[in-house]
Coordinates of C-alpha atoms in Angstrom, one line a residue:
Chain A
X1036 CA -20.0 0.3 1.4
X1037 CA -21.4 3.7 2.5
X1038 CA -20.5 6.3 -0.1
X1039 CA -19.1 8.8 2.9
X1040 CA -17.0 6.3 4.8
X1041 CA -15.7 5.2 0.9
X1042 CA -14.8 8.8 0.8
X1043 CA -13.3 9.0 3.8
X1044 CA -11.2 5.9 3.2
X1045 CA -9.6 6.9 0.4
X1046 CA -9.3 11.0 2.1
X1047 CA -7.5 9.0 5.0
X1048 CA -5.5 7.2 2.4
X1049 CA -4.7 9.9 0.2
X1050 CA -3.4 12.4 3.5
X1051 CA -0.7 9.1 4.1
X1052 CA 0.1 9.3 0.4
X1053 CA 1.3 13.0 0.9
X1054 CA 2.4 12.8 4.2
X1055 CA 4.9 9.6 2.8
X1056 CA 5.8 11.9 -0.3
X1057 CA 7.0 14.7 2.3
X1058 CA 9.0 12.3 4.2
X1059 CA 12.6 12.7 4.1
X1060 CA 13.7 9.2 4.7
X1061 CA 11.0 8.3 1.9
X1062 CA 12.4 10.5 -0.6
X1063 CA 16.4 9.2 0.4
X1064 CA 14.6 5.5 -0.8
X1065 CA 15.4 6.5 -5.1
X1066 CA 11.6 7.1 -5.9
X1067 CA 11.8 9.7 -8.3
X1068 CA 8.9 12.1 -7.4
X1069 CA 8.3 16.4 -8.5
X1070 CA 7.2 16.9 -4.9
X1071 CA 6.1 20.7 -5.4
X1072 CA 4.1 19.6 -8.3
X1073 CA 3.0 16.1 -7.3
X1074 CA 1.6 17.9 -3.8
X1075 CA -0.3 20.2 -6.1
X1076 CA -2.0 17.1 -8.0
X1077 CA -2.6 15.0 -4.5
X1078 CA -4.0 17.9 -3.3
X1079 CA -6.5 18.7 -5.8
X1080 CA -7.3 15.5 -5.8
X1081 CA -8.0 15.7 -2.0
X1082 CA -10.2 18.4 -2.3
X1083 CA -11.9 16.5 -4.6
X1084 CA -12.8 13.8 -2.2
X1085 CA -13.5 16.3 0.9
X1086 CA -16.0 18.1 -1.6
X1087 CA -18.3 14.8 -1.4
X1088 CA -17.9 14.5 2.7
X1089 CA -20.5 16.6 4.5
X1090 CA -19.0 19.0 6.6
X1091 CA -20.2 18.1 10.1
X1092 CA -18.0 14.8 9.5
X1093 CA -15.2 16.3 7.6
X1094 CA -14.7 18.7 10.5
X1095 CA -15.1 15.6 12.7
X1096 CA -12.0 13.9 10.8
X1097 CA -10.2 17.3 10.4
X1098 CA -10.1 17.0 14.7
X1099 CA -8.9 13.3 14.7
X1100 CA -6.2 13.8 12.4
X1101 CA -4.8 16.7 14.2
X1102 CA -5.3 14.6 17.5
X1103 CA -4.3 11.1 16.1
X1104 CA -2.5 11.7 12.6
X1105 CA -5.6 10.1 11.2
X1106 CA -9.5 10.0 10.8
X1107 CA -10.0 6.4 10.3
X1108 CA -8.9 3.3 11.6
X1109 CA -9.8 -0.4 10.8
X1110 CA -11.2 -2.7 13.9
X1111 CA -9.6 -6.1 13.6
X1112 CA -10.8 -8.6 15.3
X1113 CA -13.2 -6.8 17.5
X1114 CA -9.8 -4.4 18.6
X1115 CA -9.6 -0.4 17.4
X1116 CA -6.3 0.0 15.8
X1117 CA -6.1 3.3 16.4
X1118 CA -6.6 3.5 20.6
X1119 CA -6.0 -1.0 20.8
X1120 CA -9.0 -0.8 23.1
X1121 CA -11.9 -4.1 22.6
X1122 CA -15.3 -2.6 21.5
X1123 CA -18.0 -3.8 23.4
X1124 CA -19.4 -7.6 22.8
X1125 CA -22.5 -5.8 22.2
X1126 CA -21.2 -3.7 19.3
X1127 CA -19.1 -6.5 18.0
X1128 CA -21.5 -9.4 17.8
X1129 CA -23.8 -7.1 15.5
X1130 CA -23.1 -7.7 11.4
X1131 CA -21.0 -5.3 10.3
X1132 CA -21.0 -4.1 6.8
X1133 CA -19.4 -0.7 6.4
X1134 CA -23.1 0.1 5.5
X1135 CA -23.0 3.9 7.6
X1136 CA -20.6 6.2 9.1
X1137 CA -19.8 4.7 12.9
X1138 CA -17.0 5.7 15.5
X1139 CA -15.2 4.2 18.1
X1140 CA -16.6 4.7 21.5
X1141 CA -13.3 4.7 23.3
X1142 CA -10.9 6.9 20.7
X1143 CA -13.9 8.6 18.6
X1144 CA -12.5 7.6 15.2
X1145 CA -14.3 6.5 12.2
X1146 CA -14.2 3.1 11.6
X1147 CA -14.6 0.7 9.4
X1148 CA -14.8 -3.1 10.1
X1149 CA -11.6 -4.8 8.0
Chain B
X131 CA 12.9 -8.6 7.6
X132 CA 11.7 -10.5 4.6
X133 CA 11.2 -13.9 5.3
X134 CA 8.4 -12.6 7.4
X135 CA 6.6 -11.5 4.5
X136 CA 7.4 -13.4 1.6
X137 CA 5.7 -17.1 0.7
X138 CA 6.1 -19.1 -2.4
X139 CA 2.1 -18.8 -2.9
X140 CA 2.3 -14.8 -2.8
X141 CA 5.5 -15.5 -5.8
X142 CA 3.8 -15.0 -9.5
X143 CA 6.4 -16.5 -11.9
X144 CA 4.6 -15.7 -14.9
X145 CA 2.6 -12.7 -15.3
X146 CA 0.2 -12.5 -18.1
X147 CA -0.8 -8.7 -17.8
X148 CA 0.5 -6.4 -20.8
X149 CA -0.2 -2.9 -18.9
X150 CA 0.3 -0.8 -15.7
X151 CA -3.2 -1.1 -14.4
X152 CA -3.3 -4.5 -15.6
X153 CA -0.7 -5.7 -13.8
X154 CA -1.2 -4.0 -10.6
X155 CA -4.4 -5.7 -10.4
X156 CA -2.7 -9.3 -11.1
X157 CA -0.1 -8.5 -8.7
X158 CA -3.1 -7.2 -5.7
X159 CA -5.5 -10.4 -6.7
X160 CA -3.1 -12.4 -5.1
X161 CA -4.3 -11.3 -1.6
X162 CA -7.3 -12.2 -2.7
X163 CA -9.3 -9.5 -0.5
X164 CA -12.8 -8.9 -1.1
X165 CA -13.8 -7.0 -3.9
X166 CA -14.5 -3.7 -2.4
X167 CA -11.3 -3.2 -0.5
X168 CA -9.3 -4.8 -3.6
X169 CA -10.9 -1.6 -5.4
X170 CA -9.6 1.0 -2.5
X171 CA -6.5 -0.5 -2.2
X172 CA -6.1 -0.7 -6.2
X173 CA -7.3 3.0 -6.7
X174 CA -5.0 3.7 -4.0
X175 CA -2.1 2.2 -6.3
X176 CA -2.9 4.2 -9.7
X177 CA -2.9 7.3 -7.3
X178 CA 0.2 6.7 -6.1
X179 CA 1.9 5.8 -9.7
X180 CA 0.2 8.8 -11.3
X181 CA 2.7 11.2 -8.9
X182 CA 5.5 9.4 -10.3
X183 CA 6.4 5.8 -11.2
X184 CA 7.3 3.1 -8.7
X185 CA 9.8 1.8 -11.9
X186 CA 12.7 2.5 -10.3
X187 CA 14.6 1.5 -14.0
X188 CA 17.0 -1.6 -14.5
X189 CA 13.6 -3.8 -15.3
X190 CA 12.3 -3.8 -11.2
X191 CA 9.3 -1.5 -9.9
X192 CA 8.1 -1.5 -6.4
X193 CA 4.9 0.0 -6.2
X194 CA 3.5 0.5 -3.0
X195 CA 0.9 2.0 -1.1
X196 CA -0.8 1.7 2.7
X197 CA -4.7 1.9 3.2
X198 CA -7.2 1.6 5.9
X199 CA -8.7 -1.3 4.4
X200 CA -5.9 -3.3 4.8
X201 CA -5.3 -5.3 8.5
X202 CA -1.6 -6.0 7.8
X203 CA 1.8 -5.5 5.7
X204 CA 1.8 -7.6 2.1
X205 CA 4.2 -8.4 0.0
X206 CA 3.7 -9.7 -3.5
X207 CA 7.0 -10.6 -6.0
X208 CA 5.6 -10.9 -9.7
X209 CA 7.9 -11.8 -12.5
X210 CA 6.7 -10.7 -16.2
X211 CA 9.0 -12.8 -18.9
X212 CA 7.9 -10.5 -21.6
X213 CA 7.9 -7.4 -19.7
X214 CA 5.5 -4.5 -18.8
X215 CA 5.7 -0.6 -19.8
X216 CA 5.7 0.9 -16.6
X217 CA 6.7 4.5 -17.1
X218 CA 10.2 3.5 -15.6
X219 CA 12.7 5.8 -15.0
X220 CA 15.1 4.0 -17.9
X221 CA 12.4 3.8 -19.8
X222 CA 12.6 0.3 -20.1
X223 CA 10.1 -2.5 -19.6
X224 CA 9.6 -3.7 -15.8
X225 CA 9.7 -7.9 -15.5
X226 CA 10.1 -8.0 -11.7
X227 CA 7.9 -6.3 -9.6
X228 CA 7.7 -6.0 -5.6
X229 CA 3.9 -4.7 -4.7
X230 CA 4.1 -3.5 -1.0
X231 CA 0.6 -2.9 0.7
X232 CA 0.1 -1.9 4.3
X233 CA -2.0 -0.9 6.8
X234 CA -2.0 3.1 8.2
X235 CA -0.9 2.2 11.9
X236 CA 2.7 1.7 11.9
X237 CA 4.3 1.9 15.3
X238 CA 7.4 0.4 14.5
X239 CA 7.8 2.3 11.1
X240 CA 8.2 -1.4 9.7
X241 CA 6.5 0.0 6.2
X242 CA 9.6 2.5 5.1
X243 CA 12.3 0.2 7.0
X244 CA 11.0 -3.0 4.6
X245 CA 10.4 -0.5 1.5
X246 CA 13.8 0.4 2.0
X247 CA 15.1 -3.0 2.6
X248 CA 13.2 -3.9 -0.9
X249 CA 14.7 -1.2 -2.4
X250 CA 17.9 -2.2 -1.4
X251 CA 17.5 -5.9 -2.6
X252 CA 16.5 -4.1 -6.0
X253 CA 19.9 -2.6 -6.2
X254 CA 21.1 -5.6 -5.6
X255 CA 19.1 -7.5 -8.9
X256 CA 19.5 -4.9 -10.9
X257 CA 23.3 -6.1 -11.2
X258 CA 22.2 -9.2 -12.2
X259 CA 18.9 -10.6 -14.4
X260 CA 20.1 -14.5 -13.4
X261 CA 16.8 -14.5 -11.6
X262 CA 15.0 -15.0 -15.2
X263 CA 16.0 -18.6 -14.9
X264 CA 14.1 -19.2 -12.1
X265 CA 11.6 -21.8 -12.2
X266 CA 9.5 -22.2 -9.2
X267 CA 8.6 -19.7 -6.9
X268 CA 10.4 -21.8 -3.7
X269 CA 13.6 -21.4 -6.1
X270 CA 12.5 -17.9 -6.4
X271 CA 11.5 -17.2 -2.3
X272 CA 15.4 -19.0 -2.0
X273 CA 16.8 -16.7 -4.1
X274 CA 15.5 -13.4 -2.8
X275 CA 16.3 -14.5 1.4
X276 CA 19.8 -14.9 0.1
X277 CA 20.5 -12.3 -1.4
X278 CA 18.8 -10.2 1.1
X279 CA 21.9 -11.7 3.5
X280 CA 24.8 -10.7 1.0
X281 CA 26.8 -7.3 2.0
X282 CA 25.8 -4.6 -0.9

């Protein structure tokens, strides 16, 4: 897998992790979590991970998420799950191996082929 | 809720793993997902356990996580006989585990509802450890849809 969109998987997954951890309704499930000082760990280890994204595409994801609560979604099945619009036969019928960075041509979002 | 998204071949009755990391990976290579998102979604785990353990005490953890690499919501019951050192809560060794994994989009919020539902079957075991007698994961798939049904 491209080394950028691996880091912007697991950016995309670690902004749910502390997004989840701030959640009310999580926190009223009995997980016994520092928040304050848990947020300071995620954090770091966010920057971490944005440190190893160029910036052009980290300000690129910094957008999406503001716009869609996210920078990256799978396509399944030939379908974006972040707009549910069908990407072009011509784009699907190409192999698709998470090899570079590509984005959805309806929604914008980085993608990556689950 | 959960009969949707448990099946006796997602059921591990006897766990071999001895460790945390261990046994999150046993629990995940059920789903048998290729090896680079099985790496994500696994890192994704230990991230999530190193903020504070899923053990939620009374011998049950629910660990639990959601990743873009994943294309839909997984559940996977494991049952250690000997137990696992989890960093629980009670400090005492885990032997049933519930591993949660899910995709980011969530449009019903059906991730929390079932985590809380899971959690609230855990309640529900941790009254009881009758379930160590179970010998087959249909038994074991039986046992849980039941008890999910019974009034708290």
């Amino acid at each position: 897998m491209n080394k950028i969109l691996e880091a912007l998987i697991t950016l995309n997954d670690l902004d749910l992790m502390i997004e989840e951890i701030k959640n009310p309704n999580y926190r009223d499930l009995g997980f016994e979590i520092d928040v304050q000082q848990k947020l300071e760990a995620l954090e770091k280890a966010r920057d971490e991970i944005r440190s190893k994204i160029p910036e052009n595409i980290l300000r690129k994801y910094d957008i999406l998420k503001k716009r869609y609560h996210r920078g990256v979604s799978p396509i399944i099945g030939g379908v974006c799950m972040n707009c549910f619009v069908r990407l072009p036969i011509s784009i699907v019928s190409q192999p698709h191996d998470n090899e570079k960075v590509e984005t959805c041509p309806n929604c914008g979002i980085f993608i990556y082929w689950a | 809720m959960l009969e949707n998204l448990i099946s006796e071949d997602r059921v591990i009755l006897d766990l071999k793993s001895k460790t945390k990391d261990e046994v999150l990976k046993e629990l995940l290579s059920v789903l048998k997902l290729p090896e680079e998102r099985e790496k994500i979604v696994l890192d994704a785990l230990k991230k999530r356990e190193s903020i504070g353990s899923t053990g939620i005490g009374k011998g049950i953890a629910i660990p639990h996580v959601r990743s873009v690499v994943l294309d839909d919501v997984y559940l996977v019951v494991g049952l250690s006989r000997e137990g696992v050192d989890f960093d629980s809560l009670d400090g005492k060794p885990v032997h049933l585990f519930f591993l949660l994994c899910a995709p980011p989009q969530d449009p019903g919020t059906t991730y929390l509802l079932t985590l809380g539902k899971i959690a609230q079957i855990a309640r529900k075991l941790a009254r009881r450890n009758d379930y160590m007698d179970i010998k087959t994961p249909e038994e074991f798939v039986r046992y849980l849809l039941k008890l999910e049904e019974e009034e708290e």
